PDB file of C-alpha atoms in Angstrom:
ATOM      1  CA  MET A1364     -26.001  16.642 -24.847  1.00 49.00           C
ATOM      2  CA  THR A1365     -24.729  20.179 -23.686  1.00 68.00           C
ATOM      3  CA  ASN A1366     -21.804  21.964 -25.272  1.00 76.00           C
ATOM      4  CA  GLN A1367     -19.562  23.073 -21.902  1.00 84.00           C
ATOM      5  CA  THR A1368     -16.209  24.882 -22.309  1.00 88.00           C
ATOM      6  CA  VAL A1369     -13.430  24.111 -20.317  1.00 89.00           C
ATOM      7  CA  THR A1370     -14.052  26.652 -17.638  1.00 88.00           C
ATOM      8  CA  ASP A1371     -17.559  24.914 -16.992  1.00 86.00           C
ATOM      9  CA  ILE A1372     -15.509  21.655 -16.407  1.00 88.00           C
ATOM     10  CA  LEU A1373     -12.877  23.320 -14.169  1.00 86.00           C
ATOM     11  CA  ASP A1374     -15.790  24.905 -12.594  1.00 83.00           C
ATOM     12  CA  GLN A1375     -17.489  21.969 -11.666  1.00 84.00           C
ATOM     13  CA  MET A1376     -14.481  20.067 -10.599  1.00 85.00           C
ATOM     14  CA  ALA A1377     -12.785  22.833  -8.324  1.00 84.00           C
ATOM     15  CA  ASN A1378     -13.715  22.662  -4.758  1.00 81.00           C
ATOM     16  CA  THR A1379     -15.629  25.438  -3.681  1.00 80.00           C
ATOM     17  CA  GLU A1380     -14.426  25.936   0.063  1.00 84.00           C
ATOM     18  CA  PRO A1381     -10.444  27.247  -0.011  1.00 83.00           C
ATOM     19  CA  SER A1382      -7.550  25.007   0.685  1.00 85.00           C
ATOM     20  CA  GLY A1383      -6.531  26.901   3.579  1.00 89.00           C
ATOM     21  CA  TRP A1384      -2.700  26.883   2.206  1.00 91.00           C
ATOM     22  CA  LEU A1385      -2.003  30.664   3.130  1.00 92.00           C
ATOM     23  CA  GLN A1386      -2.752  30.127   6.974  1.00 94.00           C
ATOM     24  CA  LYS A1387      -0.773  27.120   6.681  1.00 94.00           C
ATOM     25  CA  ALA A1388       2.316  28.731   5.070  1.00 95.00           C
ATOM     26  CA  GLN A1389       2.054  31.787   7.930  1.00 96.00           C
ATOM     27  CA  TRP A1390       1.705  28.944  10.586  1.00 94.00           C
ATOM     28  CA  ARG A1391       4.645  27.665   9.408  1.00 94.00           C
ATOM     29  CA  GLN A1392       6.625  30.609   9.157  1.00 96.00           C
ATOM     30  CA  GLU A1393       5.430  32.128  12.626  1.00 96.00           C
ATOM     31  CA  ASN A1394       6.555  28.507  14.314  1.00 95.00           C
ATOM     32  CA  LYS A1395       9.623  28.297  12.354  1.00 95.00           C
ATOM     33  CA  GLU A1396      12.099  28.265  15.042  1.00 94.00           C
ATOM     34  CA  TRP A1397      10.795  25.365  16.924  1.00 93.00           C
ATOM     35  CA  LEU A1398       9.938  23.605  13.606  1.00 95.00           C
ATOM     36  CA  ASP A1399      13.393  23.529  12.520  1.00 94.00           C
ATOM     37  CA  ARG A1400      14.461  22.107  16.093  1.00 93.00           C
ATOM     38  CA  SER A1401      12.009  19.541  16.096  1.00 94.00           C
ATOM     39  CA  ALA A1402      13.235  18.699  12.338  1.00 94.00           C
ATOM     40  CA  LYS A1403      16.735  18.082  13.769  1.00 94.00           C
ATOM     41  CA  ILE A1404      15.481  16.370  16.255  1.00 95.00           C
ATOM     42  CA  ALA A1405      13.257  13.688  13.818  1.00 96.00           C
ATOM     43  CA  ILE A1406      16.623  12.980  11.758  1.00 95.00           C
ATOM     44  CA  ARG A1407      18.826  12.298  14.982  1.00 95.00           C
ATOM     45  CA  ILE A1408      15.742   9.926  16.087  1.00 96.00           C
ATOM     46  CA  LEU A1409      15.734   8.381  12.687  1.00 96.00           C
ATOM     47  CA  SER A1410      19.275   7.681  12.538  1.00 94.00           C
ATOM     48  CA  GLN A1411      19.678   6.588  15.899  1.00 95.00           C
ATOM     49  CA  LEU A1412      16.777   3.282  15.059  1.00 96.00           C
ATOM     50  CA  ARG A1413      18.760   2.930  11.284  1.00 95.00           C
ATOM     51  CA  ASN A1414      22.009   2.562  13.251  1.00 94.00           C
ATOM     52  CA  ASN A1415      20.391   0.445  16.226  1.00 95.00           C
ATOM     53  CA  LYS A1416      18.768  -1.550  13.315  1.00 95.00           C
ATOM     54  CA  LYS A1417      22.003  -2.284  11.702  1.00 95.00           C
ATOM     55  CA  THR A1418      23.702  -3.399  15.009  1.00 95.00           C
ATOM     56  CA  GLY A1419      20.975  -5.525  16.466  1.00 95.00           C
ATOM     57  CA  LYS A1420      19.912  -2.902  19.424  1.00 95.00           C
ATOM     58  CA  ASN A1421      16.404  -1.678  20.399  1.00 94.00           C
ATOM     59  CA  PRO A1422      14.536   0.064  19.543  1.00 95.00           C
ATOM     60  CA  ALA A1423      15.108  -0.644  15.987  1.00 95.00           C
ATOM     61  CA  ASN A1424      11.889   0.678  14.665  1.00 96.00           C
ATOM     62  CA  GLN A1425       9.176   2.911  15.412  1.00 97.00           C
ATOM     63  CA  LYS A1426       7.161   0.567  16.820  1.00 97.00           C
ATOM     64  CA  GLU A1427       9.496  -0.397  19.074  1.00 97.00           C
ATOM     65  CA  LEU A1428      10.299   3.001  20.440  1.00 97.00           C
ATOM     66  CA  ALA A1429       6.387   3.695  20.714  1.00 97.00           C
ATOM     67  CA  ASP A1430       6.093   0.716  23.173  1.00 97.00           C
ATOM     68  CA  LEU A1431       9.403   1.542  25.114  1.00 96.00           C
ATOM     69  CA  MET A1432       7.991   4.839  25.124  1.00 95.00           C
ATOM     70  CA  GLY A1433       4.592   4.019  26.493  1.00 96.00           C
ATOM     71  CA  ALA A1434       3.099   5.954  23.450  1.00 96.00           C
ATOM     72  CA  SER A1435       0.952   5.456  20.314  1.00 96.00           C
ATOM     73  CA  PRO A1436       2.697   4.582  16.902  1.00 96.00           C
ATOM     74  CA  GLN A1437       0.826   7.495  15.229  1.00 96.00           C
ATOM     75  CA  TYR A1438       2.486   9.595  18.121  1.00 96.00           C
ATOM     76  CA  ILE A1439       6.262   8.338  17.494  1.00 97.00           C
ATOM     77  CA  ASN A1440       5.420   9.140  13.654  1.00 96.00           C
ATOM     78  CA  LYS A1441       4.527  12.291  14.108  1.00 96.00           C
ATOM     79  CA  ILE A1442       7.058  12.975  15.925  1.00 96.00           C
ATOM     80  CA  VAL A1443       9.507  11.646  13.196  1.00 96.00           C
ATOM     81  CA  LYS A1444       7.886  13.591  11.011  1.00 96.00           C
ATOM     82  CA  GLY A1445       9.335  16.632  12.688  1.00 93.00           C
ATOM     83  CA  ASN A1446       6.101  18.504  13.348  1.00 88.00           C
ATOM     84  CA  GLU A1447       5.616  17.651  16.848  1.00 92.00           C
ATOM     85  CA  ASN A1448       6.459  20.786  19.521  1.00 93.00           C
ATOM     86  CA  LEU A1449       8.183  17.959  22.196  1.00 94.00           C
ATOM     87  CA  THR A1450       8.285  19.202  25.756  1.00 95.00           C
ATOM     88  CA  LEU A1451      11.674  18.584  27.355  1.00 94.00           C
ATOM     89  CA  GLU A1452      10.627  15.538  29.484  1.00 95.00           C
ATOM     90  CA  THR A1453       9.811  13.831  26.015  1.00 96.00           C
ATOM     91  CA  ILE A1454      12.824  14.848  24.517  1.00 95.00           C
ATOM     92  CA  ALA A1455      14.577  13.706  28.126  1.00 95.00           C
ATOM     93  CA  ARG A1456      12.403  10.024  27.619  1.00 96.00           C
ATOM     94  CA  LEU A1457      13.573   9.816  23.806  1.00 96.00           C
ATOM     95  CA  GLU A1458      16.946  10.440  24.882  1.00 95.00           C
ATOM     96  CA  ALA A1459      17.397   7.770  27.648  1.00 95.00           C
ATOM     97  CA  ILE A1460      15.628   5.185  25.369  1.00 96.00           C
ATOM     98  CA  LEU A1461      17.742   5.681  22.475  1.00 96.00           C
ATOM     99  CA  GLN A1462      21.004   6.264  24.507  1.00 94.00           C
ATOM    100  CA  SER A1463      21.646   9.416  22.303  1.00 92.00           C
ATOM    101  CA  PRO A1464      21.801  13.157  22.826  1.00 93.00           C
ATOM    102  CA  LEU A1465      19.064  15.029  20.783  1.00 93.00           C
ATOM    103  CA  LEU A1466      19.967  18.298  21.872  1.00 87.00           C
ATOM    104  CA  ASP A1467      23.329  18.526  22.652  1.00 65.00           C
ATOM    105  CA  ASP A1468      25.737  18.391  19.180  1.00 57.00           C
ATOM    106  CA  LYS A1469      28.883  17.448  21.202  1.00 53.00           C
ATOM    107  CA  ASN A1470      31.051  19.128  18.406  1.00 49.00           C
ATOM    108  CA  SER A1471      29.905  22.804  19.272  1.00 48.00           C
ATOM    109  CA  GLU A1472      29.978  22.538  23.062  1.00 46.00           C
ATOM    110  CA  THR A1473      33.275  23.996  24.666  1.00 46.00           C
ATOM    111  CA  THR A1474      34.374  23.878  27.833  1.00 49.00           C
ATOM    112  CA  ILE A1475      36.836  26.493  29.325  1.00 46.00           C
ATOM    113  CA  ASP A1476      38.727  26.533  32.464  1.00 45.00           C
ATOM    114  CA  PHE A1477      37.697  30.126  33.731  1.00 46.00           C
ATOM    115  CA  LEU A1478      39.749  31.606  36.372  1.00 50.00           C
ATOM    116  CA  GLY A1479      41.370  27.946  37.288  1.00 51.00           C
ATOM    117  CA  SER A1480      38.095  27.769  39.942  1.00 51.00           C
ATOM    118  CA  SER A1481      35.415  27.200  38.035  1.00 51.00           C
ATOM    119  CA  THR A1482      34.573  25.785  34.432  1.00 51.00           C
ATOM    120  CA  VAL A1483      32.129  27.928  32.019  1.00 49.00           C
ATOM    121  CA  SER A1484      30.300  26.255  28.973  1.00 52.00           C
ATOM    122  CA  TYR A1485      28.766  27.616  26.182  1.00 50.00           C
ATOM    123  CA  VAL A1486      28.011  26.547  22.699  1.00 51.00           C
ATOM    124  CA  ALA A1487      29.529  27.988  19.648  1.00 53.00           C
ATOM    125  CA  PRO A1488      27.480  29.271  17.043  1.00 49.00           C
ATOM    126  CA  PRO A1489      27.661  27.738  13.664  1.00 50.00           C
ATOM    127  CA  GLN A1490      30.960  29.063  12.101  1.00 53.00           C
ATOM    128  CA  MET A1491      31.410  29.980   8.490  1.00 54.00           C
ATOM    129  CA  PRO A1492      34.821  29.245   7.289  1.00 61.00           C
ATOM    130  CA  VAL A1493      37.230  32.327   6.826  1.00 60.00           C
ATOM    131  CA  GLN A1494      40.197  32.065   4.987  1.00 64.00           C
ATOM    132  CA  GLY A1495      43.187  32.479   6.491  1.00 65.00           C
ATOM    133  CA  PHE A1496      41.376  32.465  10.117  1.00 63.00           C
ATOM    134  CA  ASP A1497      41.823  29.148  12.544  1.00 66.00           C
ATOM    135  CA  PHE A1498      39.066  28.782  15.110  1.00 62.00           C
ATOM    136  CA  GLN A1499      40.537  26.941  16.641  1.00 65.00           C
ATOM    137  CA  THR A1500      43.551  28.883  17.878  1.00 68.00           C
ATOM    138  CA  MET A1501      41.513  31.943  17.244  1.00 66.00           C
ATOM    139  CA  GLN A1502      44.496  33.158  15.181  1.00 69.00           C
ATOM    140  CA  VAL A1503      44.650  34.792  11.791  1.00 69.00           C
ATOM    141  CA  GLN A1504      46.848  32.820   9.250  1.00 68.00           C
ATOM    142  CA  ILE A1505      48.908  35.411   7.064  1.00 69.00           C
ATOM    143  CA  PRO A1506      50.231  33.857   3.769  1.00 67.00           C
ATOM    144  CA  PRO A1507      53.854  34.352   3.099  1.00 66.00           C
ATOM    145  CA  THR A1508      54.329  37.352   1.071  1.00 65.00           C
ATOM    146  CA  LYS A1509      56.100  36.572  -2.510  1.00 64.00           C
ATOM    147  CA  ASN A1510      59.072  39.062  -3.830  1.00 63.00           C
ATOM    148  CA  PRO A1511      57.466  41.895  -5.749  1.00 57.00           C
ATOM    149  CA  THR A1512      60.829  41.540  -8.492  1.00 58.00           C
ATOM    150  CA  ASP A1513      59.630  37.719  -8.737  1.00 56.00           C
ATOM    151  CA  THR A1514      56.178  38.397 -10.071  1.00 56.00           C
ATOM    152  CA  THR A1515      56.334  41.685 -11.568  1.00 55.00           C
ATOM    153  CA  PRO A1516      55.757  41.847 -15.613  1.00 56.00           C
ATOM    154  CA  ASN A1517      58.206  43.419 -17.775  1.00 60.00           C
ATOM    155  CA  ASP A1518      55.331  45.334 -19.488  1.00 57.00           C
ATOM    156  CA  SER A1519      55.530  49.356 -18.796  1.00 59.00           C
ATOM    157  CA  LYS A1520      51.857  49.429 -18.727  1.00 58.00           C
ATOM    158  CA  TYR A1521      51.489  48.003 -15.234  1.00 56.00           C
ATOM    159  CA  ALA A1522      52.656  50.125 -12.090  1.00 58.00           C
ATOM    160  CA  TYR A1523      52.852  48.053  -9.147  1.00 57.00           C
ATOM    161  CA  ALA A1524      53.132  49.328  -5.398  1.00 54.00           C
ATOM    162  CA  THR A1525      55.551  47.550  -3.160  1.00 52.00           C
ATOM    163  CA  ALA A1526      55.267  47.752   0.546  1.00 52.00           C
ATOM    164  CA  ALA A1527      58.113  49.454   2.613  1.00 47.00           C
TER     165      ALA A1527
END
C-alpha cells in the first residue's frame, strides 16, 4: 500500500479538462439584456399557468402549453427557464394561447392625447420613489413649514436662521 498525500488524491479526482465557467459567465454578461427579458417572460408564463390551474382553465401546465403550441415539452421547459432567445412570433403565439400579454406592462404604459388629434403612447421607465414628488400629477409637494419660534430651543449654543 502506498502513502498518498491529500493533493495526490485530489489530483486523481480532479477533471483534467477546464470547466468553461469563465466563458459561460462572459456569455451571460454579454447577453444580459435579452436574458433578463426572457426571464421576465418566463415568470409571466409560469404565473399564468399557475392562475390557469387554480381557475381550471387550459393550459394549466407546461405539457398542455406544449401541445397547444405544437412544440416539444423540452422547448417549453427551456422557455420557462428564461434561457431561450424568443422570436416575436413565438411570443405572439404564447400570448394568444395564454390570453395574457407577456411583453406589455399595462401599469407602465401611458397614452397621451397629443394636440387633440392624434394619440402618442410611450412606456414610462421604472421610477424610483422621490420624496415630495407626485409622478401622477408631475408636481412637487412641499410640506408646510413650521413656525420657527415653536421649534427654537432656549439653548444659546444653537443658532437658527429663519427665511424671510
